[in-house]
GROMACS .gro file of C-alpha atoms in nm:
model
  153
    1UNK     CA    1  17.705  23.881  13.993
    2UNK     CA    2  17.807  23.636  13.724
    3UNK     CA    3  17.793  23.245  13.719
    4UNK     CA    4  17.883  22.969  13.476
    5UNK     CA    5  17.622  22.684  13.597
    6UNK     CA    6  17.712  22.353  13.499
    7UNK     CA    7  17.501  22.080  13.531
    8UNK     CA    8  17.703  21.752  13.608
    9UNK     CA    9  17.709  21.367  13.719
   10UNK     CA   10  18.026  21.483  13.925
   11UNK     CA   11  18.276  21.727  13.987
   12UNK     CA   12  18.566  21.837  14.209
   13UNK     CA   13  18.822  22.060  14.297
   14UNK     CA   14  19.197  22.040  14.400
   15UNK     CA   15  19.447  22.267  14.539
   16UNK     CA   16  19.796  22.109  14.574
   17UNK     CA   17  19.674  21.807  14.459
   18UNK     CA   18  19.433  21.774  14.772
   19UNK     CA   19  19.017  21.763  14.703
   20UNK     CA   20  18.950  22.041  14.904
   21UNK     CA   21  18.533  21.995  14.785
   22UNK     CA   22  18.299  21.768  14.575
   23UNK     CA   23  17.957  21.662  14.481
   24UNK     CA   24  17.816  21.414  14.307
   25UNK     CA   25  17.514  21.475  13.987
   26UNK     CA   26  17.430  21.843  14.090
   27UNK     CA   27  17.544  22.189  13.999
   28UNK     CA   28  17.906  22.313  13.931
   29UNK     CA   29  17.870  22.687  13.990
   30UNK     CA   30  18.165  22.932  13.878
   31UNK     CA   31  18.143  23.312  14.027
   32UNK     CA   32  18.188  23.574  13.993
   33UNK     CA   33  18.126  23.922  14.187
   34UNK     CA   34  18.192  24.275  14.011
   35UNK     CA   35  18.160  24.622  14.150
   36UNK     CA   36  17.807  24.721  14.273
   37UNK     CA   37  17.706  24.367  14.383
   38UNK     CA   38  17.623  24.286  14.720
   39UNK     CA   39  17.420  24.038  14.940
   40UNK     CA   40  17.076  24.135  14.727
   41UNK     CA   41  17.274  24.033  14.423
   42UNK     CA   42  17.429  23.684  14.617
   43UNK     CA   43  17.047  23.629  14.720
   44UNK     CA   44  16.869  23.629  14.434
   45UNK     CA   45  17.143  23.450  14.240
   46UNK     CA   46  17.165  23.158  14.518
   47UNK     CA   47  16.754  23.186  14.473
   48UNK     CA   48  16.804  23.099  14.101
   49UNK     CA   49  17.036  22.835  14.160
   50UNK     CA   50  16.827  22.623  14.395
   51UNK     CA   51  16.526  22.672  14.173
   52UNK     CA   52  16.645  22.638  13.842
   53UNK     CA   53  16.468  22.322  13.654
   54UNK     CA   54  16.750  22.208  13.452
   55UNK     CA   55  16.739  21.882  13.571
   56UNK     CA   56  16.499  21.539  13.369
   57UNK     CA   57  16.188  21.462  13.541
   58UNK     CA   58  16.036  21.106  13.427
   59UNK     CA   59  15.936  21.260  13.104
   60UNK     CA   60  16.286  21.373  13.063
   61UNK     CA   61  16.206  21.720  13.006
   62UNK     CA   62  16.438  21.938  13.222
   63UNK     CA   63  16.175  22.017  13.491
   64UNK     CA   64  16.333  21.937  13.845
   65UNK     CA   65  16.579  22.166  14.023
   66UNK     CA   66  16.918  22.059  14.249
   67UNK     CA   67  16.679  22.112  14.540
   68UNK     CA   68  16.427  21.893  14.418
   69UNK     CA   69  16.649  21.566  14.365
   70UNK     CA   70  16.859  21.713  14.653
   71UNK     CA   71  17.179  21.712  14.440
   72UNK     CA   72  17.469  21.899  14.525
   73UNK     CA   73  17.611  22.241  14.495
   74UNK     CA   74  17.946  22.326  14.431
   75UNK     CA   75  18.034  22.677  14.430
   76UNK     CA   76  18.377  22.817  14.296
   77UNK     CA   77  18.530  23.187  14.293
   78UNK     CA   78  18.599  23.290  13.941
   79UNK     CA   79  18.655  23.665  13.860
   80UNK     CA   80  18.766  23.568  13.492
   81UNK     CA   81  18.357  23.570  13.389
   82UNK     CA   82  18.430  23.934  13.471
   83UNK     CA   83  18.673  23.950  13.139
   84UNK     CA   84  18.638  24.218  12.864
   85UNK     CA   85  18.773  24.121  12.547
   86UNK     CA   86  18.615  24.410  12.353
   87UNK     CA   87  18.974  24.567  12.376
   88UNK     CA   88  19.210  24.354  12.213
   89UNK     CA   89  19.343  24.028  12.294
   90UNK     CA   90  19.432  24.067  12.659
   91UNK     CA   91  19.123  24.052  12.858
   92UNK     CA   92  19.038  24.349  13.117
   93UNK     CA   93  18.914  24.241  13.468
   94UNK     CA   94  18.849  24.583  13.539
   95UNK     CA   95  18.484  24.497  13.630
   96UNK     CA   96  18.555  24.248  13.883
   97UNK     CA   97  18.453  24.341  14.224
   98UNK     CA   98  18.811  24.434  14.457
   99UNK     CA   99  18.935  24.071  14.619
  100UNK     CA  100  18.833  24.211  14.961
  101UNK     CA  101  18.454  24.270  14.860
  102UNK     CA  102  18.425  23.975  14.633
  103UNK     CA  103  18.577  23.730  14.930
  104UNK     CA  104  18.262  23.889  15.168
  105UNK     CA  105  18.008  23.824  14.882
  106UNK     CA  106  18.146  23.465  14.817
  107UNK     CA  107  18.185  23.383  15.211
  108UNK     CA  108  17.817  23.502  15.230
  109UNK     CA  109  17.681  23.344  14.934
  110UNK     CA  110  17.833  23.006  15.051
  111UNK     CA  111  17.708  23.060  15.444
  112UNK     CA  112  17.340  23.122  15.242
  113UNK     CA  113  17.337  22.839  15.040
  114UNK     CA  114  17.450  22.613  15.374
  115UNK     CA  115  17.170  22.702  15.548
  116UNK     CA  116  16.920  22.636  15.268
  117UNK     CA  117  17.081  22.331  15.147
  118UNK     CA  118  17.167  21.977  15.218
  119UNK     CA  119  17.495  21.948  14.986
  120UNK     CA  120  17.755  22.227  14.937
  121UNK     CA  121  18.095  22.215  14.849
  122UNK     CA  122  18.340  22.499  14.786
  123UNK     CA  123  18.651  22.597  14.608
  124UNK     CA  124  18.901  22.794  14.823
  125UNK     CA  125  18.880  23.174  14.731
  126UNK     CA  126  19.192  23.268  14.527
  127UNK     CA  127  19.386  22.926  14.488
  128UNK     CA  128  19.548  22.813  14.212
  129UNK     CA  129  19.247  22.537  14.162
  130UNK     CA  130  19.198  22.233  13.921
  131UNK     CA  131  18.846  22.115  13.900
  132UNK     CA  132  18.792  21.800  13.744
  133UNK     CA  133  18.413  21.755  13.552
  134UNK     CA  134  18.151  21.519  13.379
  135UNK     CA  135  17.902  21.764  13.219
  136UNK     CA  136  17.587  21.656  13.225
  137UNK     CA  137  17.364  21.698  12.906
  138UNK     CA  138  17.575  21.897  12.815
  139UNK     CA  139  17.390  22.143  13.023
  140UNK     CA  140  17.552  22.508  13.078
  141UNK     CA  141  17.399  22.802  13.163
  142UNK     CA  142  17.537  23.177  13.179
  143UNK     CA  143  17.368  23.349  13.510
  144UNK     CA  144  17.393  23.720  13.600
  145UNK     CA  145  17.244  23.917  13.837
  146UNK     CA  146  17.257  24.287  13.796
  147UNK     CA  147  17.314  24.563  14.041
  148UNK     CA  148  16.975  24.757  14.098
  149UNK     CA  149  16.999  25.090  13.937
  150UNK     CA  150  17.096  25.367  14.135
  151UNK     CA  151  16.800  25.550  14.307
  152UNK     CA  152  16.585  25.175  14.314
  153UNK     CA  153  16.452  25.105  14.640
   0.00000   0.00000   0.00000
């Protein structure tokens, strides 16, 4: 799986000019799910987001995570992180997982992160979306979480 993690003071998203989810400071998470992802894949990257210390501690050195100032979460489908532009100037989504699969993995990932977390918010799977942004820091962070290899138990 691929994410785009944003940290941010605030963020939203719209669909027909309606919020349809928002947080305050927390992450902004774009995803992404290609072929041979699954729930291991949705696990370990919703592990990584709660845990990651990319937020100032009293020192100001990025050392606290979303879960330790209980900030929220705002997760977004996004199967354009699975672009290849290695081709020419039209990118390839050829690596993207099929809609059906990557709906299941995003569903699940966002049912996950619910039940381990205060403050979630969600983008609606497939809409035409505007999401509206104060970066914090700037702070973004590429994520991905490979497949295992075939034959890894």
């Amino acid at each position: 799986m691929h994410a785009l993690v944003q940290r941010v003071a605030q963020a939203q998203v719209q669909v027909d000019g309606r919020t349809v989810g928002a947080i305050g400071q927390g992450l902004l998470v774009l995803v992404c799910a290609e072929h041979g992802d699954g729930r291991p894949q949705a696990d370990k990257l919703l592990d990584k987001l709660l845990k990651l210390r990319i937020f100032s501690d009293a020192q100001g050195r990025m050392n606290r995570s979303v879960q330790d100032l209980q900030g929220g979460l705002l997760l977004v489908s996004q199967f354009t992180l699975a672009a290849d532009c290695s081709g020419g100037n039209r990118p390839s989504f050829s690596a993207a997982a099929a809609p059906e699969l990557a709906r299941q993995l995003y569903d699940y990932l966002l049912a996950q992160a619910r039940a381990r977390h205060a403050d979630v918010a969600q983008g609606i799977f497939a809409a035409d979306m505007q999401i509206a942004l104060v970066n914090d820091g700037p702070v973004t962070i590429p994520l991905r979480i490979a497949p295992a290899a075939a034959g890894a138990g």
